[in-house]
Short mmCIF file of C-alpha atoms and ligand atoms in Angstrom, two decimals:
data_model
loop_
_atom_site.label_atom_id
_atom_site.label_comp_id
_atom_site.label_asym_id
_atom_site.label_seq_id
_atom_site.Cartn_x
_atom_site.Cartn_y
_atom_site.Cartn_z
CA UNK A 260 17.37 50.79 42.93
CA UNK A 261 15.64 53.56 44.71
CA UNK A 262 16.67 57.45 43.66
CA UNK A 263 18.03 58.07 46.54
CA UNK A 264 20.65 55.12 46.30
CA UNK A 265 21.16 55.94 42.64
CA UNK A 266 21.91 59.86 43.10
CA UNK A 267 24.31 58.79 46.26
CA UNK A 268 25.86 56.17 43.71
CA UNK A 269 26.08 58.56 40.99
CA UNK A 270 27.79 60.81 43.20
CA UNK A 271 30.33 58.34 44.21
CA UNK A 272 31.20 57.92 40.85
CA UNK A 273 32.13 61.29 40.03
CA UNK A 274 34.23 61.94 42.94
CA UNK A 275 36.35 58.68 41.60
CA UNK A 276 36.60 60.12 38.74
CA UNK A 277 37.64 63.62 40.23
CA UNK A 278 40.45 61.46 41.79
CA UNK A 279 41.05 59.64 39.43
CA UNK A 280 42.81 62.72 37.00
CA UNK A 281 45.25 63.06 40.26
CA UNK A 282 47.34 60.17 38.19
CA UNK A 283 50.31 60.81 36.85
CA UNK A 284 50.90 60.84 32.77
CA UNK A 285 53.30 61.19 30.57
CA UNK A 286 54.40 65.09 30.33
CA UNK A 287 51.09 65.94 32.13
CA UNK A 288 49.19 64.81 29.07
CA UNK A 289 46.67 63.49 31.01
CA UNK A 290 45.22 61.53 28.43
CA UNK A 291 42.30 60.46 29.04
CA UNK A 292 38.57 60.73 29.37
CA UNK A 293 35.69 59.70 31.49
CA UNK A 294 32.09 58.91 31.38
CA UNK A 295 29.59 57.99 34.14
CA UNK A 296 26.41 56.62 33.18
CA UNK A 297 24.10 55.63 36.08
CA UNK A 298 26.44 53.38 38.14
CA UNK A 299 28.50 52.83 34.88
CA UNK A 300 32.14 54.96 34.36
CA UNK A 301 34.07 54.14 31.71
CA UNK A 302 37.49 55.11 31.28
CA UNK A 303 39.48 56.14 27.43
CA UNK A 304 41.97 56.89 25.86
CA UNK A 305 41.86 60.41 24.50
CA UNK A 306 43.98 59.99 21.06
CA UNK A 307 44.61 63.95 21.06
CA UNK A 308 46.91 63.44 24.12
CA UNK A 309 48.82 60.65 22.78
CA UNK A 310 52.35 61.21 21.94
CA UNK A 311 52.58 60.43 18.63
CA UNK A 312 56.73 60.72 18.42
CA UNK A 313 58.11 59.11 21.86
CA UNK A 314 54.36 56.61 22.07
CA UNK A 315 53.45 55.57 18.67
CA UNK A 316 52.20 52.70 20.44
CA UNK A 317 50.19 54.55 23.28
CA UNK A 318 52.23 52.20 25.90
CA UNK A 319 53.04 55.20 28.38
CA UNK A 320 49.28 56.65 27.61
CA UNK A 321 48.03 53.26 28.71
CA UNK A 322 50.04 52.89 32.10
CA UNK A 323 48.83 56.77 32.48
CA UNK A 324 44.89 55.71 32.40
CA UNK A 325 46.17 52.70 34.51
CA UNK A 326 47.07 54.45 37.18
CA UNK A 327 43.85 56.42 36.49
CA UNK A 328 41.73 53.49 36.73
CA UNK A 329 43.80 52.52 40.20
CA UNK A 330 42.46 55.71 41.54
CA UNK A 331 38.78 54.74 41.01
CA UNK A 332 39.34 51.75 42.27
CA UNK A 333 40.77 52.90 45.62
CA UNK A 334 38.21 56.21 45.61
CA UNK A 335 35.56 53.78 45.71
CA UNK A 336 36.59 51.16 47.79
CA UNK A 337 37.50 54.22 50.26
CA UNK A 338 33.59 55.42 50.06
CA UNK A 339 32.43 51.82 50.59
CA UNK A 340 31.45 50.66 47.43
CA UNK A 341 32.98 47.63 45.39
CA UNK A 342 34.24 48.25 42.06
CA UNK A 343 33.37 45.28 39.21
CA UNK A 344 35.83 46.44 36.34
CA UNK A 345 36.09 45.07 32.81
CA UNK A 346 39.31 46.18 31.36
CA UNK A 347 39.18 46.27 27.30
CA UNK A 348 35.24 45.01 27.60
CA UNK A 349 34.55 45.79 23.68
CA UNK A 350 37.29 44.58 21.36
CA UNK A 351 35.27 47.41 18.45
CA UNK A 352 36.41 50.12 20.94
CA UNK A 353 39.90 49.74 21.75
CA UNK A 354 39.82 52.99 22.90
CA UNK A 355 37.56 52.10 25.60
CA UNK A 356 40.31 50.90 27.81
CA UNK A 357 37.86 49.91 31.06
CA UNK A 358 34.08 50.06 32.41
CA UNK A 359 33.59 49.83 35.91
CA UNK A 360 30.44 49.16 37.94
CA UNK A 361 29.91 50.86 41.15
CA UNK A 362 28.29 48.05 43.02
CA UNK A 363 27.40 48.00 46.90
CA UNK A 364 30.53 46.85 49.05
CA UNK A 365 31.85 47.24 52.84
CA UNK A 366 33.51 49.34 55.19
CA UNK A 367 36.79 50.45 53.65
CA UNK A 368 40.11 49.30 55.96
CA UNK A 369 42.94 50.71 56.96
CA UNK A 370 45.23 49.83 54.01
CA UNK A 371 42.72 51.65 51.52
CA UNK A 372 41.81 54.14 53.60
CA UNK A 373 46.02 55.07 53.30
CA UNK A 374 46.21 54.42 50.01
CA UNK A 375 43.13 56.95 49.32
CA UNK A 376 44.74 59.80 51.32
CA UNK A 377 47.67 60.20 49.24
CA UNK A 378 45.68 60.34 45.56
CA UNK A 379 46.20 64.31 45.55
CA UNK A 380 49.25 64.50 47.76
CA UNK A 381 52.00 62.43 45.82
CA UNK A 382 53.92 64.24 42.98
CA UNK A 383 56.68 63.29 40.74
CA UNK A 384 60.07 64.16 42.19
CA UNK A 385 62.64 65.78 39.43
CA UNK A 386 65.78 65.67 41.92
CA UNK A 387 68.14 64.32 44.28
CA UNK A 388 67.20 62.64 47.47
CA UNK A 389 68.16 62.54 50.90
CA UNK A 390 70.98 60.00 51.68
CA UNK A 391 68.64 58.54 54.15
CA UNK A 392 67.92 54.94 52.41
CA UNK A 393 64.48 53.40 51.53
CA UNK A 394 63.98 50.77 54.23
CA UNK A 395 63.77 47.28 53.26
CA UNK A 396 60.59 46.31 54.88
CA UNK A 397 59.06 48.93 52.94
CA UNK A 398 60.88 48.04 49.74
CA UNK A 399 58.86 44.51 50.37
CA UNK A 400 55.89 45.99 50.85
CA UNK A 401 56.77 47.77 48.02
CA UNK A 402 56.99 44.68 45.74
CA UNK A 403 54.13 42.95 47.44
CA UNK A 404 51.90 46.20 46.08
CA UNK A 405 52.85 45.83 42.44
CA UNK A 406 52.96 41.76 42.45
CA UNK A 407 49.06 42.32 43.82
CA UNK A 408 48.40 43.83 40.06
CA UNK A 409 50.42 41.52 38.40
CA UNK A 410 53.30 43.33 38.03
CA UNK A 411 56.72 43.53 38.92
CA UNK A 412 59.02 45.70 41.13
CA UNK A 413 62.79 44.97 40.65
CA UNK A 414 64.83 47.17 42.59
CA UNK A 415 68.42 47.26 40.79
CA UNK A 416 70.81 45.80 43.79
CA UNK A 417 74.33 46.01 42.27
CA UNK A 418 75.96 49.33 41.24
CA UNK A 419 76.59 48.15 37.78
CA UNK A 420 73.18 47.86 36.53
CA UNK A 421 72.34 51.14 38.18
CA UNK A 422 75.39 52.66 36.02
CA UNK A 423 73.91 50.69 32.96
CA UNK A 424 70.54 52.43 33.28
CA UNK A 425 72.16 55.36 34.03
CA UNK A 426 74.47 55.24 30.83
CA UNK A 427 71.19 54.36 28.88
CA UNK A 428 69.16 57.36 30.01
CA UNK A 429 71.73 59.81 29.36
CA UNK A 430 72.36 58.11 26.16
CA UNK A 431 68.13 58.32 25.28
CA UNK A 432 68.04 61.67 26.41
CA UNK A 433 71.13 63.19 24.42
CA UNK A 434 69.75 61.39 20.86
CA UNK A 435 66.20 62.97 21.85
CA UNK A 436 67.86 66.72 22.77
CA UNK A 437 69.31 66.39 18.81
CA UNK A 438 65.82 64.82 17.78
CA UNK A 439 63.75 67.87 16.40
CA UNK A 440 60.39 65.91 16.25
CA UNK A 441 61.16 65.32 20.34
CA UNK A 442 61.94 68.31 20.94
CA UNK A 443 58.63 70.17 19.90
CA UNK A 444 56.34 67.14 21.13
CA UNK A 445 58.38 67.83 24.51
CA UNK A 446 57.57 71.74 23.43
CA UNK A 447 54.17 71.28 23.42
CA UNK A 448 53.67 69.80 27.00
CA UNK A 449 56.01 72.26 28.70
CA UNK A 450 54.89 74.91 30.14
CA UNK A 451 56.53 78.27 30.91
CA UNK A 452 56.26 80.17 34.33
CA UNK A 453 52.76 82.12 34.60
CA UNK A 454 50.94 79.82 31.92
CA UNK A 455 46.97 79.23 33.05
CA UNK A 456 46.97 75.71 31.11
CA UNK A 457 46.23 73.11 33.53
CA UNK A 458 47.85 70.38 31.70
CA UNK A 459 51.79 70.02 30.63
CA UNK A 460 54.54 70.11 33.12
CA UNK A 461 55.00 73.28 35.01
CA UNK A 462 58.02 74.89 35.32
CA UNK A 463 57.52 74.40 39.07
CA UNK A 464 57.52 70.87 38.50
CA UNK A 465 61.18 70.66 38.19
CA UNK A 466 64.49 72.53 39.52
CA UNK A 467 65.88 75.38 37.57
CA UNK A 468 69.56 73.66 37.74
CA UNK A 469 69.33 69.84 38.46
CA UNK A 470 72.87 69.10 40.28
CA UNK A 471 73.69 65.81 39.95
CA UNK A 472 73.26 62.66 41.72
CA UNK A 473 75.58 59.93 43.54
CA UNK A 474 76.32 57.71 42.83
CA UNK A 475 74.39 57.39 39.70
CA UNK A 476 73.20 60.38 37.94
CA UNK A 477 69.87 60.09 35.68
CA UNK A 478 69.61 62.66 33.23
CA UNK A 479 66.44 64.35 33.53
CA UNK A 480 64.29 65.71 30.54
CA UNK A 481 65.18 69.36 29.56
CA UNK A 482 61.60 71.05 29.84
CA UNK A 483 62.79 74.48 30.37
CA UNK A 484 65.17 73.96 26.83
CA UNK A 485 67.20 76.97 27.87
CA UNK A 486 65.09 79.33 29.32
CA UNK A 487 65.77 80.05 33.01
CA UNK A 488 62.63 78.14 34.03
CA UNK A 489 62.17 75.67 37.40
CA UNK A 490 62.99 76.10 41.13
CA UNK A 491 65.89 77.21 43.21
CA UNK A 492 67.19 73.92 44.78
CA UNK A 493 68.88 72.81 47.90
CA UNK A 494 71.71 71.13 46.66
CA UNK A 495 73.23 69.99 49.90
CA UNK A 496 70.56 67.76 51.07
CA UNK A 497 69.50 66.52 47.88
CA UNK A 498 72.37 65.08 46.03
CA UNK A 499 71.21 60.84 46.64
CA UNK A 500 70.35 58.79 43.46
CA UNK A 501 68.19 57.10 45.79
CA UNK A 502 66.86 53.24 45.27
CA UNK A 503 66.82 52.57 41.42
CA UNK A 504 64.16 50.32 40.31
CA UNK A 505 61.88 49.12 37.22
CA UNK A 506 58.38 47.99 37.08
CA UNK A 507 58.26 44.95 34.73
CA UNK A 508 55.36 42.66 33.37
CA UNK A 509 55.12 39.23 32.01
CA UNK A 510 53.10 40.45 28.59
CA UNK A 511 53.49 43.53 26.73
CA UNK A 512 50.23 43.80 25.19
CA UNK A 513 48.14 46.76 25.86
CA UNK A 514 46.08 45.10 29.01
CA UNK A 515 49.59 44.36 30.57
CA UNK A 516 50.09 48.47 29.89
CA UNK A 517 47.05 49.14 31.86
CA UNK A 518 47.91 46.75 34.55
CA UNK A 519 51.54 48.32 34.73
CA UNK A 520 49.86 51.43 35.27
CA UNK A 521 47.59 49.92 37.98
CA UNK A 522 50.41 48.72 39.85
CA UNK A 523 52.59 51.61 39.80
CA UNK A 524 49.91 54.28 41.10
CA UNK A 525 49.37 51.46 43.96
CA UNK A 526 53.36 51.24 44.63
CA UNK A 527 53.44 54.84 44.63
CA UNK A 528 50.25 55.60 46.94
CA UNK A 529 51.90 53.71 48.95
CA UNK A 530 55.11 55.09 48.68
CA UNK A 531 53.71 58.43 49.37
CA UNK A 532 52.26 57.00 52.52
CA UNK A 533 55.40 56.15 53.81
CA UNK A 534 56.78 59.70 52.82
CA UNK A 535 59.01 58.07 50.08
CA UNK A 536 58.56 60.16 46.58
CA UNK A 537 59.30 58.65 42.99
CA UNK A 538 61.45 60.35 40.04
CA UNK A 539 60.82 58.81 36.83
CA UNK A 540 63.46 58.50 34.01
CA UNK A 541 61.82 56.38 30.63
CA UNK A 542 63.63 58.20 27.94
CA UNK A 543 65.13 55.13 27.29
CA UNK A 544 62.33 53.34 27.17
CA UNK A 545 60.86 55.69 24.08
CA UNK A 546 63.50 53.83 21.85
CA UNK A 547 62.89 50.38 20.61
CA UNK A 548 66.33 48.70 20.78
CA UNK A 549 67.11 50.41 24.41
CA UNK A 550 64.17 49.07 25.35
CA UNK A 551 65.13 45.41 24.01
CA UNK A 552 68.90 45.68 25.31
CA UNK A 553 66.62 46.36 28.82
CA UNK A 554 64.68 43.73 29.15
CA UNK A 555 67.09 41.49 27.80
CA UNK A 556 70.19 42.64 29.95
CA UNK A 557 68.30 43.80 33.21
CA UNK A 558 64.77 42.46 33.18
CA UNK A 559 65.05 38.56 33.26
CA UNK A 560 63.43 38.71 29.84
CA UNK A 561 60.26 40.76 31.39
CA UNK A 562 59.34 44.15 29.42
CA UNK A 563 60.15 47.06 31.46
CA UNK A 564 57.52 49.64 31.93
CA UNK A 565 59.08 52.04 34.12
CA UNK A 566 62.54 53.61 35.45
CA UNK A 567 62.21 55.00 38.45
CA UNK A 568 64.26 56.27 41.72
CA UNK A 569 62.74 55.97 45.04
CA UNK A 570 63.91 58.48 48.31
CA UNK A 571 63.05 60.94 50.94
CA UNK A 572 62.91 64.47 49.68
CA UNK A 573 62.21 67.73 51.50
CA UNK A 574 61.28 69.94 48.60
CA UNK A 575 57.91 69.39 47.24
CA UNK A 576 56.99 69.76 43.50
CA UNK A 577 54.15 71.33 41.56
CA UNK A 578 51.50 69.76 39.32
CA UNK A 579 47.94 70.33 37.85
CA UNK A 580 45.30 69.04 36.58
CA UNK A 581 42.19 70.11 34.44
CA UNK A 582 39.10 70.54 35.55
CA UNK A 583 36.50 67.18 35.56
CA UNK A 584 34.14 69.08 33.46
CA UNK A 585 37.18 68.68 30.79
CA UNK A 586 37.40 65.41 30.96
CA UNK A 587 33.91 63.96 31.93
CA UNK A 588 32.08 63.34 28.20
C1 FMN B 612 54.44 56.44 31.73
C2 FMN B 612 55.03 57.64 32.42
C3 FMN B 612 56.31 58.08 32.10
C4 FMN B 612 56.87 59.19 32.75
N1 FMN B 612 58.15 59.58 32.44
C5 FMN B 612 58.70 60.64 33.07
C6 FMN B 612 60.05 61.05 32.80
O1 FMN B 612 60.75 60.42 32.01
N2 FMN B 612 60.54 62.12 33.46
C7 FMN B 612 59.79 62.83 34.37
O2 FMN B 612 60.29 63.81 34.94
N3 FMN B 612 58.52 62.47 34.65
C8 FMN B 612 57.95 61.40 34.03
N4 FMN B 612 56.68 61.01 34.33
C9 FMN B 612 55.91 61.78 35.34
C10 FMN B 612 54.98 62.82 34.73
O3 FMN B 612 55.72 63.87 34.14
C11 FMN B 612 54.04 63.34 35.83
O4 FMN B 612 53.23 62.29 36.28
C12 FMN B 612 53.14 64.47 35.35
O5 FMN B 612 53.89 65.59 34.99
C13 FMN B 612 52.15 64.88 36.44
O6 FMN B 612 52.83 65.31 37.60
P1 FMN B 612 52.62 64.63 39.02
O7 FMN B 612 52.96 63.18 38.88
O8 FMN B 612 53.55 65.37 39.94
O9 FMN B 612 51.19 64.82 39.41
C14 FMN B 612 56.11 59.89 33.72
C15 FMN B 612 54.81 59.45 34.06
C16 FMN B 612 54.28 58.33 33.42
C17 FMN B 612 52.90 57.85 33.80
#
């Protein structure tokens, strides 16, 4: 390989990686960190960020760096090169979750070309949505996205089950509000109005007085814990519990983690795409037997990785993100 190719491949690599912290985490953690060596970037797990209370396992820091590792994918692709990854390549680092070889590929199409515009434009939604529904084509496109990672998308059909996750996540989110080891991990991630830290969730990031939701409501976690933090909020348009839905997989080892996290940034790029925004609610899945009484009850027997609502929204929301220099070892 001649410099020229190498420095131009090099480069590649770190703008992936520059996307690639665009993912959403758990809290903001963003728990990871990244190294690019010649055409080489590997991708870990950064055991400071891992929340040792509500992810003793590291299953929502996994799905984080998923979705990280999505975003290099598509980053590449988008810049024309193919990317060979090797998820979990050395079983005596299992904190090196994936490598992945920048190797020389083709124009990018349409579909990834979409899918790349939207890395830093989609954000977590914290609210209502508009009563205008999700359209089904799109909800099959939807599904198609996450079965392409090996995943699952079931969106909950029958207002029962949407009451039933409902119940759950107010019931999780109650028994973690009385939960003092929750409550400062939670602490410790939230951030209050004016704060410089570019990780944690802002108190932009959410409305100062969540109304709630119809027909479901989905209790959402309490970052501003009393203080008079978050956004005004237009309560008349956003009121919707919009399309509930989980993201299951077959496995629940920590490769089926990563994948789940591969196939929800790719459901949600393209989500974005079609101007449809996510809210996520996994409180419940933070405690072991709601978890179980989940997957056996709602989930066909597959482990759910994700509650989510899917709408239209008109308010945007804040995020950050630390600088690559941060993250890039
Ligand atoms: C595994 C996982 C679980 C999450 N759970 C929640 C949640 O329960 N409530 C919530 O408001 N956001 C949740 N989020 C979203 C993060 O808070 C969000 O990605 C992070 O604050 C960065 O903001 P952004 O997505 O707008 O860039 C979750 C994200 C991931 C990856």
């Amino acid at each position: 390989m001649n410099t020229r190719t190498s420095e131009r491949i090099e480069r590649a690599a770190k703008a992936a990686v520059e996307a690639a912290l665009w993912a959403p985490s758990i809290h903001n953690t963003q728990p990871w960190s990244f190294g690019v060596c010649g055409d080489e970037i590997c991708l870990r797990a950064d055991p400071e960020r891992k929340l040792r209370i509500s992810d003793p396992a590291g299953r929502q820091q996994t799905i984080g760096c998923g979705a990280a590792l999505f975003n290099v994918r598509v980053t590449l692709r988008a810049l024309g090169y193919e990317p060979e990854v090797r998820r979990f390549p050395d079983p005596e680092r299992p904190l090196l979750l994936a490598t992945v070889r920048v190797r020389p590929g083709r124009e990018p199409g349409e579909h990834v070309r979409l899918l790349n515009a939207e890395i830093d434009r989609r954000r977590t939604h914290r609210s209502g949505f508009t009563a205008l529904p999700v359209p089904d084509p799109l909800i099959d496109a939807l599904e198609a996205e996450v079965a392409a990672e090996g995943g699952r998308l079931a969106p909950i059909r029958t207002d029962a089950s949407a009451r039933v996750l409902a119940a759950l996540t107010a019931a999780a989110q109650e028994v973690q509000s009385q939960d003092r080891l929750f409550v400062l991990e939670l602490t410790r991630w939230a951030r209050p109005p004016g704060s410089s830290r570019r990780d944690g969730v802002p108190a932009a990031g959410y409305p100062a007085d969540p109304r709630r939701t119809h027909p479901q409501h989905f209790a959402q976690r309490d970052y501003a814990r009393g203080h008079e933090w978050g956004l005004a909020q237009d309560e008349r348009v956003s009121a919707s519990t919009g399309l509930v839905a989980l993201l299951t997989t077959a496995g629940d080892l920590r490769e089926d983690w990563l994948r789940a996290g591969e196939a929800l940034q790719r459901m949600l790029l393209h989500a974005s795409a079609y101007g449809v925004s996510v809210a996520f609610h996994t409180q419940a899945l933070e405690m072991p037997e709601l978890r179980e009484f989940i997957r056996t009850h709602l989930c066909s027997g597959e482990h759910p990785q994700m509650i989510m609502r899917l709408g239209f929204v008109i308010d945007e929301s804040e995020s950050m993100r630390r600088a690559p220099s941060d993250v890039l070892e």
